[in-house]
Tab-separated table of C-alpha atoms in Angstrom:
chain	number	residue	atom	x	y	z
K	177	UNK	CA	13.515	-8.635	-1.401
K	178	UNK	CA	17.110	-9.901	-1.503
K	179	UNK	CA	16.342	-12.866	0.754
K	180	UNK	CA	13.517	-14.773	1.137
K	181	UNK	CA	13.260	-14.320	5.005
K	182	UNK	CA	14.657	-12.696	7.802
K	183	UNK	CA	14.121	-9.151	9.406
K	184	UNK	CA	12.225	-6.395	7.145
K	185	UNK	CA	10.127	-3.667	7.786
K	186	UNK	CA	6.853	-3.069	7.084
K	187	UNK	CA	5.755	0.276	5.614
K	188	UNK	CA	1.769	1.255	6.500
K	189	UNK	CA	0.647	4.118	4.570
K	190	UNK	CA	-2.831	5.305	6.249
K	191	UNK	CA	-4.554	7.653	3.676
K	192	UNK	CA	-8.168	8.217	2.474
K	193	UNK	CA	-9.519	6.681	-0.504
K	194	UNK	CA	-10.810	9.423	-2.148
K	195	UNK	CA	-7.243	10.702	-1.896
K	196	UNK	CA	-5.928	11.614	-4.990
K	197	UNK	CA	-2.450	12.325	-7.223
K	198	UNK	CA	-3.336	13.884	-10.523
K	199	UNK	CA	-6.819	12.844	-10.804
K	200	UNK	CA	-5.631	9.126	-10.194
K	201	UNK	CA	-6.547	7.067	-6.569
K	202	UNK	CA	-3.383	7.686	-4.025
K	203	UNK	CA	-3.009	4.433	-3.144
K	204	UNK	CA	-2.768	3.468	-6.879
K	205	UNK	CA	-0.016	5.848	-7.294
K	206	UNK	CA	1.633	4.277	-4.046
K	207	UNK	CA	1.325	0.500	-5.266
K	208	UNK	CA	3.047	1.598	-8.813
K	209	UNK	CA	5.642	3.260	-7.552
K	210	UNK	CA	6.420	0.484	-5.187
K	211	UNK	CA	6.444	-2.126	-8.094
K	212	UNK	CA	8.577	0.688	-10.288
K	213	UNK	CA	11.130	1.006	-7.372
K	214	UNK	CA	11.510	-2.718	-7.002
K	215	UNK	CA	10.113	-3.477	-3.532
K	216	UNK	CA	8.892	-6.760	-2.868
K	217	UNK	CA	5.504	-6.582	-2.968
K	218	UNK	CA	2.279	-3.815	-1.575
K	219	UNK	CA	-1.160	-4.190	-0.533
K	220	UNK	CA	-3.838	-2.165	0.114
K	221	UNK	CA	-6.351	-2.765	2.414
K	222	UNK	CA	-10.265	-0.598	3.113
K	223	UNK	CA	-10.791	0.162	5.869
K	224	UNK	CA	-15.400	-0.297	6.787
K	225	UNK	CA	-14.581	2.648	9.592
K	226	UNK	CA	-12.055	4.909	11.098
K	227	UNK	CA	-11.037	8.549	12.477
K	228	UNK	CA	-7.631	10.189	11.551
K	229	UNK	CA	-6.202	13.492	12.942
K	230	UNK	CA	-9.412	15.489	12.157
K	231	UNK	CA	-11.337	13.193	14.278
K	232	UNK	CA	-13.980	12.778	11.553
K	233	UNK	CA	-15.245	9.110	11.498
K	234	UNK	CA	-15.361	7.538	8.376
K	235	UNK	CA	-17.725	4.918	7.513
K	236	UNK	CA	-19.514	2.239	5.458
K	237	UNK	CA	-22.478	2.376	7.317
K	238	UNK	CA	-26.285	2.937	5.522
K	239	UNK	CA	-27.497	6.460	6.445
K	240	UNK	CA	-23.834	7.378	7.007
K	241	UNK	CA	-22.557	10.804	5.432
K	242	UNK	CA	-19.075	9.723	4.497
K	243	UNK	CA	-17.545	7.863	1.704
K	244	UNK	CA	-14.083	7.968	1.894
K	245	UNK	CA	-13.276	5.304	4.409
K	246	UNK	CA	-9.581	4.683	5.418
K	247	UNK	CA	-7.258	2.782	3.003
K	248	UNK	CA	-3.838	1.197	4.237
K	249	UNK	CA	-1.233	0.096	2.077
K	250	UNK	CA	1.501	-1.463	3.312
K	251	UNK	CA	4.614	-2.966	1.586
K	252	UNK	CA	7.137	-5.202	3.160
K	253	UNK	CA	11.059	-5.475	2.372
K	254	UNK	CA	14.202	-5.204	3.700
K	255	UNK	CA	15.415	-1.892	5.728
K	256	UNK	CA	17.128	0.006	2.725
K	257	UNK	CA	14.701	-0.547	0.409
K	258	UNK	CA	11.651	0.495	2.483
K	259	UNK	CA	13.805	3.642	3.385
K	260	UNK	CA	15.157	4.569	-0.143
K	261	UNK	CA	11.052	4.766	-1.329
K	262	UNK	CA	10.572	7.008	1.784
K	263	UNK	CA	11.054	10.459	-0.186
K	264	UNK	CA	8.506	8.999	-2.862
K	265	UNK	CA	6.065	9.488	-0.050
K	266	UNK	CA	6.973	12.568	1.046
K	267	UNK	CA	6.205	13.556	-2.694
K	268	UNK	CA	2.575	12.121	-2.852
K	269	UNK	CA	1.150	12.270	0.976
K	270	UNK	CA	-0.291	15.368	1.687
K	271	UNK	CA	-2.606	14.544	4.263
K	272	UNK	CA	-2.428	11.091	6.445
K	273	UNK	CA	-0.027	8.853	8.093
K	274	UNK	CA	2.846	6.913	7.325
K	275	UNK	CA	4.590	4.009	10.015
K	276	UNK	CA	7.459	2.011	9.829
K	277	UNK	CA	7.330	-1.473	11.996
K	278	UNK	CA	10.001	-4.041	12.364
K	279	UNK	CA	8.930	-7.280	11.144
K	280	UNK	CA	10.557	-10.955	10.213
K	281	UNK	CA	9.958	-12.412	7.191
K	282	UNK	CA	9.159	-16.019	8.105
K	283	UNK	CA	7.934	-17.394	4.569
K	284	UNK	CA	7.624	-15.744	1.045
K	285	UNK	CA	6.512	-17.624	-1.604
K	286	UNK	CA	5.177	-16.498	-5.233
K	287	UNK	CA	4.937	-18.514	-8.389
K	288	UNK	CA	6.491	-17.737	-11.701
K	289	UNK	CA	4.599	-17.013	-14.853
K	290	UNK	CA	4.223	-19.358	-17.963
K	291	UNK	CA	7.271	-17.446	-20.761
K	292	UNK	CA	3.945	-16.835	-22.703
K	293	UNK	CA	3.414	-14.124	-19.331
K	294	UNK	CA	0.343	-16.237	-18.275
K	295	UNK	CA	-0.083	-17.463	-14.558
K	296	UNK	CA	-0.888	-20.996	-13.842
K	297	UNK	CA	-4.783	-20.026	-13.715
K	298	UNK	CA	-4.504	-18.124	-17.006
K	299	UNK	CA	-4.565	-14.692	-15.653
K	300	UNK	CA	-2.405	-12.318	-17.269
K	301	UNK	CA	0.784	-11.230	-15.099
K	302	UNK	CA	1.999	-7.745	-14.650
């Protein structure tokens, strides 16, 4: 983001997660093309139930048919950042749903990797 708060928007992307862009998880494809474009940051988040336009529940259930539950992935920046990625997604969701909320960025902090590219716990950083 180009500052640390103030007003964003928030960018939900509701797909399934057996969803799929050249025999690689959607919401993979999503996340790397939000860190390739420069946005701030992306989630994603399954879902244990849900229903989309087909009306077909999905669920984690035992004794339950279905095993591609819902996936969100949402990714917060400012306005023209979140709208410039927009045709991305027009490229790579077929099938789902994709909102755009108004939010305010109250607090974003990260920490900076060691030069060596290691995070304060060790872990390596992308």
């Amino acid at each position: 983001m180009t500052s640390p708060t103030g007003p964003a928007l928030r960018l939900t992307v509701y797909i399934g997660e057996n969803d799929t862009w050249h025999h690689k998880p959607l919401y993979s494809e999503i996340v790397h093309r939000a860190h390739a474009a420069g946005l701030a940051g992306a989630s994603v988040f399954r879902g244990i139930e849900g229903f989309g336009t087909a009306s077909r529940i999905h669920t984690s259930r035992l004794l339950s048919l279905s095993e591609d539950l819902p996936v969100a992935v949402v990714v917060v920046d400012v306005e023209e950042r979140i709208r410039a990625f927009l045709p991305q997604l027009d490229e790579l969701v077929g099938e789902g749903l994709v909102t755009l909320e108004e939010c305010e960025v109250v607090r974003s902090v990260g920490h900076t990797p060691d030069p060596d590219g290691t995070d304060p716990e060790g872990k390596k950083s992308l």
